[in-house]
Coordinates of C-alpha atoms in Angstrom, one line a residue:
M26 CA -15.4 -22.3 -15.3
K27 CA -12.3 -19.8 -15.3
K28 CA -13.0 -16.1 -16.0
K29 CA -12.4 -14.2 -19.0
N30 CA -12.8 -11.1 -17.6
L31 CA -11.7 -8.8 -15.0
V32 CA -13.0 -5.7 -13.8
L33 CA -10.5 -3.9 -11.8
I34 CA -11.4 -0.8 -9.7
T35 CA -8.8 1.5 -8.7
N36 CA -8.2 5.1 -7.4
R37 CA -5.8 6.3 -10.3
Y38 CA -4.5 3.4 -11.8
P39 CA -2.9 3.7 -14.1
Y40 CA -2.5 7.0 -14.0
L41 CA 0.2 9.2 -11.4
P42 CA 0.7 9.0 -8.9
G43 CA 0.5 6.0 -6.1
E44 CA -0.7 2.0 -6.4
E45 CA 3.0 1.6 -7.5
F46 CA 2.1 -2.4 -5.9
L47 CA -0.8 -2.5 -8.3
H48 CA 1.8 -1.6 -11.1
T49 CA 3.8 -4.4 -10.1
E50 CA 1.0 -6.9 -10.2
F51 CA -1.0 -5.9 -13.3
P52 CA 0.9 -8.4 -16.2
Y53 CA 0.3 -11.0 -13.8
L54 CA -3.3 -10.4 -14.2
K55 CA -3.2 -9.5 -17.4
N56 CA -1.6 -13.2 -18.2
E57 CA -4.7 -15.0 -16.2
F58 CA -7.8 -12.8 -18.1
E59 CA -8.9 -12.3 -22.1
H60 CA -9.7 -9.0 -20.7
I61 CA -9.7 -6.3 -18.4
Y62 CA -11.5 -3.3 -17.8
I63 CA -10.2 -0.5 -15.5
V64 CA -12.7 1.9 -13.6
T65 CA -10.6 4.9 -11.9
T66 CA -12.6 6.6 -8.4
N67 CA -10.7 9.3 -8.0
S68 CA -12.0 12.4 -9.7
L69 CA -8.2 14.3 -10.1
I70 CA -6.8 12.4 -12.3
K71 CA -4.6 14.4 -15.0
E72 CA -4.7 12.5 -18.7
E73 CA -1.1 13.0 -19.0
N74 CA 0.5 11.2 -15.7
Q75 CA -1.3 7.4 -17.6
R76 CA 1.5 5.6 -17.1
E77 CA 2.7 3.4 -20.5
F78 CA -0.3 1.1 -20.9
D79 CA -1.4 -1.8 -23.0
S80 CA -3.7 0.3 -25.2
S81 CA -6.4 -3.5 -25.5
I82 CA -7.1 -2.4 -21.2
K83 CA -10.1 0.2 -21.7
V84 CA -10.2 2.4 -18.5
Y85 CA -13.8 3.9 -17.0
H86 CA -13.6 6.6 -15.0
S87 CA -16.3 7.1 -12.5
F88 CA -15.7 11.0 -12.8
E89 CA -14.9 12.4 -15.5
R90 CA -14.3 16.0 -13.4
P91 CA -13.7 16.9 -9.9
H92 CA -16.7 17.3 -8.0
N93 CA -17.5 18.8 -4.7
K94 CA -19.3 17.6 -1.8
S95 CA -23.1 19.4 -2.4
Y96 CA -22.9 17.0 -5.7
L97 CA -22.2 13.9 -4.7
L98 CA -24.6 13.9 -1.9
K99 CA -28.0 15.1 -4.4
Q100 CA -26.4 11.8 -6.5
L101 CA -27.0 9.5 -3.4
F102 CA -30.3 11.4 -2.1
K103 CA -31.9 10.1 -5.8
D104 CA -30.2 7.0 -5.4
S105 CA -32.7 4.3 -3.1
E106 CA -30.1 1.9 -2.7
G107 CA -27.8 4.1 -1.6
L108 CA -30.1 5.3 0.6
K109 CA -30.2 1.8 1.9
W110 CA -26.7 1.2 3.0
V111 CA -26.7 4.5 4.6
S112 CA -29.7 3.5 7.1
K113 CA -27.4 0.4 7.8
E114 CA -25.2 2.8 10.0
I115 CA -26.9 6.3 10.5
G116 CA -27.7 5.4 14.5
Q117 CA -24.4 4.4 15.1
V118 CA -22.7 7.8 13.8
A119 CA -26.1 10.5 14.3
L120 CA -24.3 11.8 17.3
S121 CA -21.3 12.8 15.3
P122 CA -21.3 15.2 12.5
Q123 CA -18.2 14.4 11.3
K124 CA -18.4 10.7 11.0
M125 CA -22.5 11.6 9.6
L126 CA -20.6 13.3 6.8
K127 CA -17.8 10.5 6.3
L128 CA -21.1 7.9 6.1
L129 CA -23.1 10.3 3.9
N130 CA -20.0 11.3 1.3
W131 CA -18.2 7.6 1.5
V132 CA -22.1 6.1 0.3
A133 CA -22.7 9.0 -2.5
I134 CA -19.0 8.0 -4.2
A135 CA -20.0 3.9 -3.7
V136 CA -23.4 5.1 -6.1
Q137 CA -21.3 7.2 -8.7
V138 CA -19.0 4.1 -8.8
K139 CA -22.1 1.5 -8.5
Q140 CA -23.2 3.5 -11.7
T141 CA -20.0 3.4 -14.2
L142 CA -20.1 -0.2 -12.9
Q143 CA -23.3 -0.4 -14.8
T144 CA -22.7 1.1 -17.8
L145 CA -19.4 -1.0 -18.6
V146 CA -21.5 -3.7 -17.4
H147 CA -24.1 -3.6 -20.3
K148 CA -21.7 -1.2 -22.8
E149 CA -19.5 -4.2 -22.6
N150 CA -22.6 -7.2 -22.2
L151 CA -20.5 -8.6 -19.6
S152 CA -21.6 -12.4 -17.9
V153 CA -21.7 -12.9 -14.6
E154 CA -20.0 -16.4 -15.9
E155 CA -16.9 -14.9 -17.1
T156 CA -16.6 -12.0 -15.2
V157 CA -15.0 -11.3 -11.2
I158 CA -14.9 -7.3 -10.0
Y159 CA -11.9 -6.8 -7.5
S160 CA -11.5 -3.7 -5.7
Y161 CA -7.7 -3.2 -5.0
W162 CA -8.6 -1.2 -1.9
Q163 CA -11.4 -2.0 0.6
S164 CA -12.3 1.3 -0.2
P165 CA -16.1 3.4 -1.9
G166 CA -15.5 1.0 -4.9
A167 CA -15.4 -2.4 -2.7
L168 CA -19.0 -0.7 -1.5
A169 CA -19.8 -0.3 -5.3
A170 CA -18.6 -3.8 -5.8
V171 CA -20.9 -4.8 -3.4
M172 CA -24.0 -3.2 -5.0
L173 CA -23.5 -4.7 -8.4
K174 CA -23.0 -8.1 -7.1
K175 CA -25.9 -7.6 -5.3
R176 CA -27.7 -7.1 -8.8
F177 CA -25.8 -8.8 -10.9
G178 CA -24.4 -11.9 -9.2
F179 CA -20.4 -11.6 -9.8
K180 CA -18.3 -13.0 -8.1
T181 CA -16.8 -9.8 -5.9
V182 CA -13.6 -10.0 -3.7
S183 CA -10.4 -6.1 -3.0
R184 CA -7.5 -6.5 -1.1
A185 CA -7.0 -4.6 1.8
H186 CA -4.0 -2.2 3.0
G187 CA -3.4 -0.8 5.7
G188 CA -5.0 3.3 5.9
D189 CA -8.2 1.1 4.4
V190 CA -8.1 -1.6 7.5
Y191 CA -7.1 0.3 11.0
A192 CA -9.9 3.0 11.7
E193 CA -7.4 4.1 14.0
R194 CA -5.4 6.3 11.6
H195 CA -8.6 8.4 10.6
N196 CA -9.7 11.6 12.4
P197 CA -13.0 10.8 13.4
A198 CA -11.7 7.3 13.9
Y199 CA -14.3 5.6 11.7
L200 CA -14.1 3.7 8.3
P201 CA -17.9 3.4 7.2
L202 CA -20.1 -0.1 6.8
Q203 CA -16.5 -1.6 7.1
S204 CA -18.2 -5.3 8.7
A205 CA -21.2 -5.0 6.6
V206 CA -18.9 -4.4 3.2
I207 CA -16.8 -7.6 4.2
N208 CA -20.2 -9.7 4.9
E209 CA -21.1 -9.1 0.9
L210 CA -17.9 -9.9 -0.4
D211 CA -17.2 -13.3 -1.6
Q212 CA -13.2 -12.8 -0.4
L213 CA -11.4 -10.0 1.5
Y214 CA -7.9 -10.3 1.0
I215 CA -5.5 -9.0 3.6
I216 CA -1.8 -7.6 2.7
S217 CA -0.8 -9.0 6.1
E218 CA -1.6 -11.3 9.1
D219 CA -1.9 -8.4 11.6
G220 CA -4.2 -6.6 9.5
R221 CA -6.5 -9.5 9.3
D222 CA -5.9 -10.0 13.3
Y223 CA -6.7 -6.4 13.8
L224 CA -10.3 -7.4 11.5
L225 CA -11.1 -10.2 12.9
N226 CA -10.5 -9.1 16.5
K227 CA -13.3 -6.2 15.8
Y228 CA -15.7 -8.9 13.8
P229 CA -15.1 -12.2 14.5
A230 CA -18.4 -13.5 12.8
I231 CA -16.6 -12.8 8.8
R232 CA -13.8 -15.1 9.5
E233 CA -14.9 -17.0 6.7
R234 CA -14.4 -13.9 4.3
I235 CA -10.9 -12.7 5.2
S236 CA -7.9 -14.1 4.4
V237 CA -4.2 -13.0 3.8
R238 CA -2.6 -12.3 0.4
R239 CA 1.2 -10.8 0.5
L240 CA 2.1 -8.1 -1.9
G241 CA 5.2 -8.6 -3.5
T242 CA 8.2 -7.2 -5.4
K243 CA 10.0 -8.2 -8.6
D244 CA 13.3 -9.7 -8.3
P245 CA 16.7 -7.3 -8.9
E246 CA 18.3 -10.5 -9.9
G247 CA 21.5 -9.6 -7.9
T248 CA 22.0 -8.1 -4.3
C249 CA 23.4 -4.9 -3.3
E250 CA 26.9 -4.6 -2.1
R251 CA 27.7 -3.9 1.3
S252 CA 30.6 -0.9 2.9
S253 CA 34.0 -2.0 3.4
D254 CA 35.9 1.3 4.8
E255 CA 35.1 2.4 8.4
L256 CA 31.5 4.1 6.7
I257 CA 28.1 2.5 8.0
R258 CA 25.6 3.3 4.7
I259 CA 21.9 3.2 5.5
V260 CA 19.4 4.6 3.3
S261 CA 15.4 5.3 3.8
C262 CA 12.8 5.4 1.1
S263 CA 9.4 7.1 1.7
Y264 CA 6.7 10.3 1.3
V265 CA 7.9 12.6 3.8
V266 CA 4.7 13.1 5.8
P267 CA 4.6 13.1 10.1
V268 CA 4.1 9.9 10.1
K269 CA 7.3 8.7 8.5
R270 CA 8.3 10.9 11.4
L271 CA 12.0 11.4 10.3
E272 CA 12.7 13.8 12.5
L273 CA 13.2 11.4 14.9
L274 CA 15.2 9.4 12.5
I275 CA 17.5 12.7 12.7
D276 CA 17.5 13.5 16.6
A277 CA 19.3 10.3 16.5
L278 CA 22.2 10.3 14.2
K279 CA 22.8 13.6 16.5
L280 CA 23.5 11.4 19.1
C281 CA 25.7 8.2 17.4
K282 CA 28.4 7.9 17.6
N283 CA 30.2 6.1 14.9
R284 CA 30.6 7.7 10.8
I285 CA 27.3 7.1 8.9
E286 CA 26.4 8.4 5.5
W287 CA 22.2 8.6 5.6
T288 CA 20.7 8.8 2.6
H289 CA 17.2 10.0 1.9
I290 CA 14.9 8.2 -1.1
G291 CA 11.6 10.3 -1.2
D292 CA 10.2 13.8 -1.2
G293 CA 7.2 15.1 0.0
P294 CA 5.2 18.2 1.9
L295 CA 8.0 18.3 4.4
F296 CA 10.8 17.7 2.3
E297 CA 12.4 21.4 2.7
Q298 CA 11.9 21.1 6.5
I299 CA 13.3 17.7 7.4
K300 CA 16.9 19.1 4.9
L301 CA 16.7 22.0 7.0
K302 CA 16.9 19.7 10.4
A303 CA 19.8 17.5 8.8
E304 CA 21.9 20.2 8.9
E305 CA 21.9 20.0 13.0
L306 CA 24.0 17.1 11.9
P307 CA 27.4 16.1 13.8
E308 CA 30.4 16.5 10.9
H309 CA 30.2 12.7 11.3
I310 CA 26.9 12.2 9.6
F311 CA 26.9 12.8 6.6
V312 CA 24.0 13.1 4.5
R313 CA 22.4 12.9 0.8
F314 CA 18.6 13.6 0.0
L315 CA 17.7 12.3 -3.3
G316 CA 14.3 13.6 -3.5
G317 CA 11.1 11.5 -5.4
K318 CA 12.5 8.5 -7.5
K319 CA 11.1 6.3 -9.9
N320 CA 10.0 2.6 -9.1
H321 CA 13.0 1.7 -11.4
E322 CA 15.2 4.0 -10.4
I323 CA 15.4 3.0 -6.7
Y324 CA 15.9 -0.1 -7.8
E325 CA 19.1 1.0 -9.8
Y326 CA 20.6 2.6 -6.5
Y327 CA 19.9 -0.4 -4.9
S328 CA 22.3 -1.8 -7.3
N329 CA 25.0 0.1 -8.1
N330 CA 25.9 2.0 -4.6
K331 CA 26.5 0.2 -1.2
V332 CA 24.2 -0.2 1.3
D333 CA 24.6 -1.8 4.9
F334 CA 21.1 -0.7 6.6
F335 CA 17.5 0.1 5.5
V336 CA 15.9 2.4 8.5
N337 CA 12.0 3.0 9.1
V338 CA 10.8 4.6 11.7
S339 CA 7.0 5.1 11.1
S340 CA 4.4 5.2 13.8
T341 CA 2.3 2.9 11.5
E342 CA 2.4 0.7 8.4
G343 CA 0.6 -2.0 6.5
I344 CA 3.1 -3.7 5.5
P345 CA 6.1 -1.5 4.0
V346 CA 6.8 -2.4 0.8
S347 CA 9.9 -0.6 1.0
I348 CA 11.3 -3.3 3.2
M349 CA 10.0 -5.6 0.8
E350 CA 12.3 -4.1 -2.1
V351 CA 15.5 -4.1 -0.2
F352 CA 15.0 -7.5 1.5
S353 CA 15.3 -8.3 -2.3
F354 CA 18.6 -7.1 -2.8
G355 CA 20.0 -8.7 1.1
I356 CA 19.9 -5.4 2.8
P357 CA 19.0 -5.7 6.4
A358 CA 16.4 -3.3 8.0
I359 CA 16.0 -1.3 11.3
A360 CA 12.4 -0.9 11.7
T361 CA 9.8 -0.3 14.3
D362 CA 6.9 -2.6 15.1
V363 CA 4.0 -1.4 13.5
G364 CA 1.4 -2.7 11.6
G365 CA 2.5 -5.7 9.2
T366 CA 6.4 -5.5 9.9
R367 CA 7.2 -7.7 12.5
E368 CA 6.0 -10.1 9.4
L369 CA 9.3 -8.9 7.7
V370 CA 11.6 -8.0 10.5
N371 CA 12.9 -9.5 13.3
Q372 CA 16.0 -10.6 14.9
S373 CA 17.9 -12.8 12.0
T374 CA 16.7 -9.8 9.7
G375 CA 17.8 -6.9 11.5
K376 CA 16.3 -5.2 14.4
L377 CA 12.6 -4.4 15.3
L378 CA 12.4 -1.2 17.2
K379 CA 9.7 0.3 19.9
K380 CA 6.9 2.3 18.0
D381 CA 7.5 4.5 20.7
I382 CA 11.5 4.3 20.7
Q383 CA 13.2 8.0 21.9
P384 CA 16.0 9.2 20.1
H385 CA 18.5 8.3 22.3
D386 CA 17.9 4.1 22.3
L387 CA 16.9 4.4 18.5
A388 CA 21.1 6.2 18.1
L389 CA 22.0 3.3 20.2
L390 CA 20.8 0.6 18.9
I391 CA 21.6 2.1 15.0
D392 CA 25.6 2.4 16.5
E393 CA 25.1 -0.9 18.3
M394 CA 24.0 -2.4 14.3
T395 CA 26.8 -0.4 12.8
Q396 CA 29.5 -1.9 14.6
L397 CA 28.8 -5.5 13.9
S398 CA 30.7 -7.5 11.9
N399 CA 31.4 -7.9 8.3
E400 CA 30.3 -11.4 8.8
E401 CA 27.0 -11.0 11.4
R402 CA 26.2 -7.6 8.7
K403 CA 26.3 -10.7 5.9
E404 CA 24.2 -13.0 7.4
L405 CA 21.7 -10.5 8.4
G406 CA 21.7 -10.3 4.2
V407 CA 20.8 -13.8 3.6
K408 CA 18.4 -14.1 6.0
A409 CA 16.9 -11.0 4.5
L410 CA 16.8 -12.2 1.3
K411 CA 15.5 -15.6 2.4
T412 CA 12.5 -13.4 4.0
W413 CA 11.4 -12.1 0.6
Q414 CA 12.3 -15.5 -1.7
E415 CA 9.9 -17.5 0.9
D416 CA 7.2 -14.9 0.8
Y417 CA 7.3 -11.8 -0.9
N418 CA 8.3 -12.6 -4.5
A419 CA 6.1 -10.7 -7.2
E420 CA 6.4 -13.5 -9.3
R421 CA 5.3 -16.2 -7.0
N422 CA 3.0 -14.3 -5.2
F423 CA 0.9 -12.8 -8.1
T424 CA 0.9 -15.5 -10.1
S425 CA -0.8 -17.8 -7.3
F426 CA -2.8 -14.8 -6.5
A427 CA -4.1 -13.6 -10.5
S428 CA -5.0 -17.0 -11.0
E429 CA -6.9 -17.6 -7.8
L430 CA -9.1 -14.5 -9.0
S431 CA -10.0 -16.1 -12.3
E432 CA -11.7 -19.1 -10.6

């Protein structure tokens, strides 16, 4: 029997900021299900930040107001099921106060989300046979979904991306109850092969519970124009935070010999600091900081401007959607070999860099790429577009994924 109802557990969606990838996926979910109910798990949602949205979609908030940890812990200690989940790993974290607090907070949030899910199920009179629970993150929301499954028997799945997969990206390096939750899900959908391999290396017994379902980006229905003069134009697009290592890119550009125009799209906590550092660049390196842009504005930029290469020197990634987007415009990429980036970038679609690359070596590689002939650059762009068409087309990926969810 095809499922009619989808319960979608998000962080903030349909509220800004974040979860742009889910915003791209959502129309395909709406086409597949008659009724969609969204459960948000973030307590810092502002109603005025709601995206344009179909009024038929019902949204339930797990937290109607900001909360503190003491409130959450009080709720946890009232919930016997939550305490049973804590007991599964308390022995592993007992000697680490930080991990202990993270475990308690994680389960406490899950308990609150579980209560919201129970309210939704009863209020909307959802039947087990016609409903699927889908957590967009392998987070406390996924644990809450599993709690609901164990009580009612709903089909329950989750996606997993980057920060919710790789424990080493956190301090302490710990994601509570990761294997225990995956083992209770009907399926965990990883967005990259790298993420799948990472989890299977840690938890070989959960092989049957994990599969790769890629994200995708919209078809821009056109490609980006390349430079026809002696100026090579490169673009980066990211939130300006330490993990994106824009200072590394600037240090490399200082050493580049060729005339380059670098445009950065995005803002963030380090935005002013990076702009100040960019003032150190020599006269033959031109810089433009465009600040934060909405997704459609980024597409408009690629459609209306010349771009020769995209650059991403992040220290960590899940699988970069920013590169999927530029590939859909036929723009090749220069990127560090982190997370699932190698599933996109290789010698035929750009240049894959060592994670720990130094400014001097990065400068040499950028100069090498800028010296390619027009034909060589064109060929890289053709291969980049082909990669997007075959593996990261939203229409293809999200249509089949939504259909699979409803089975």
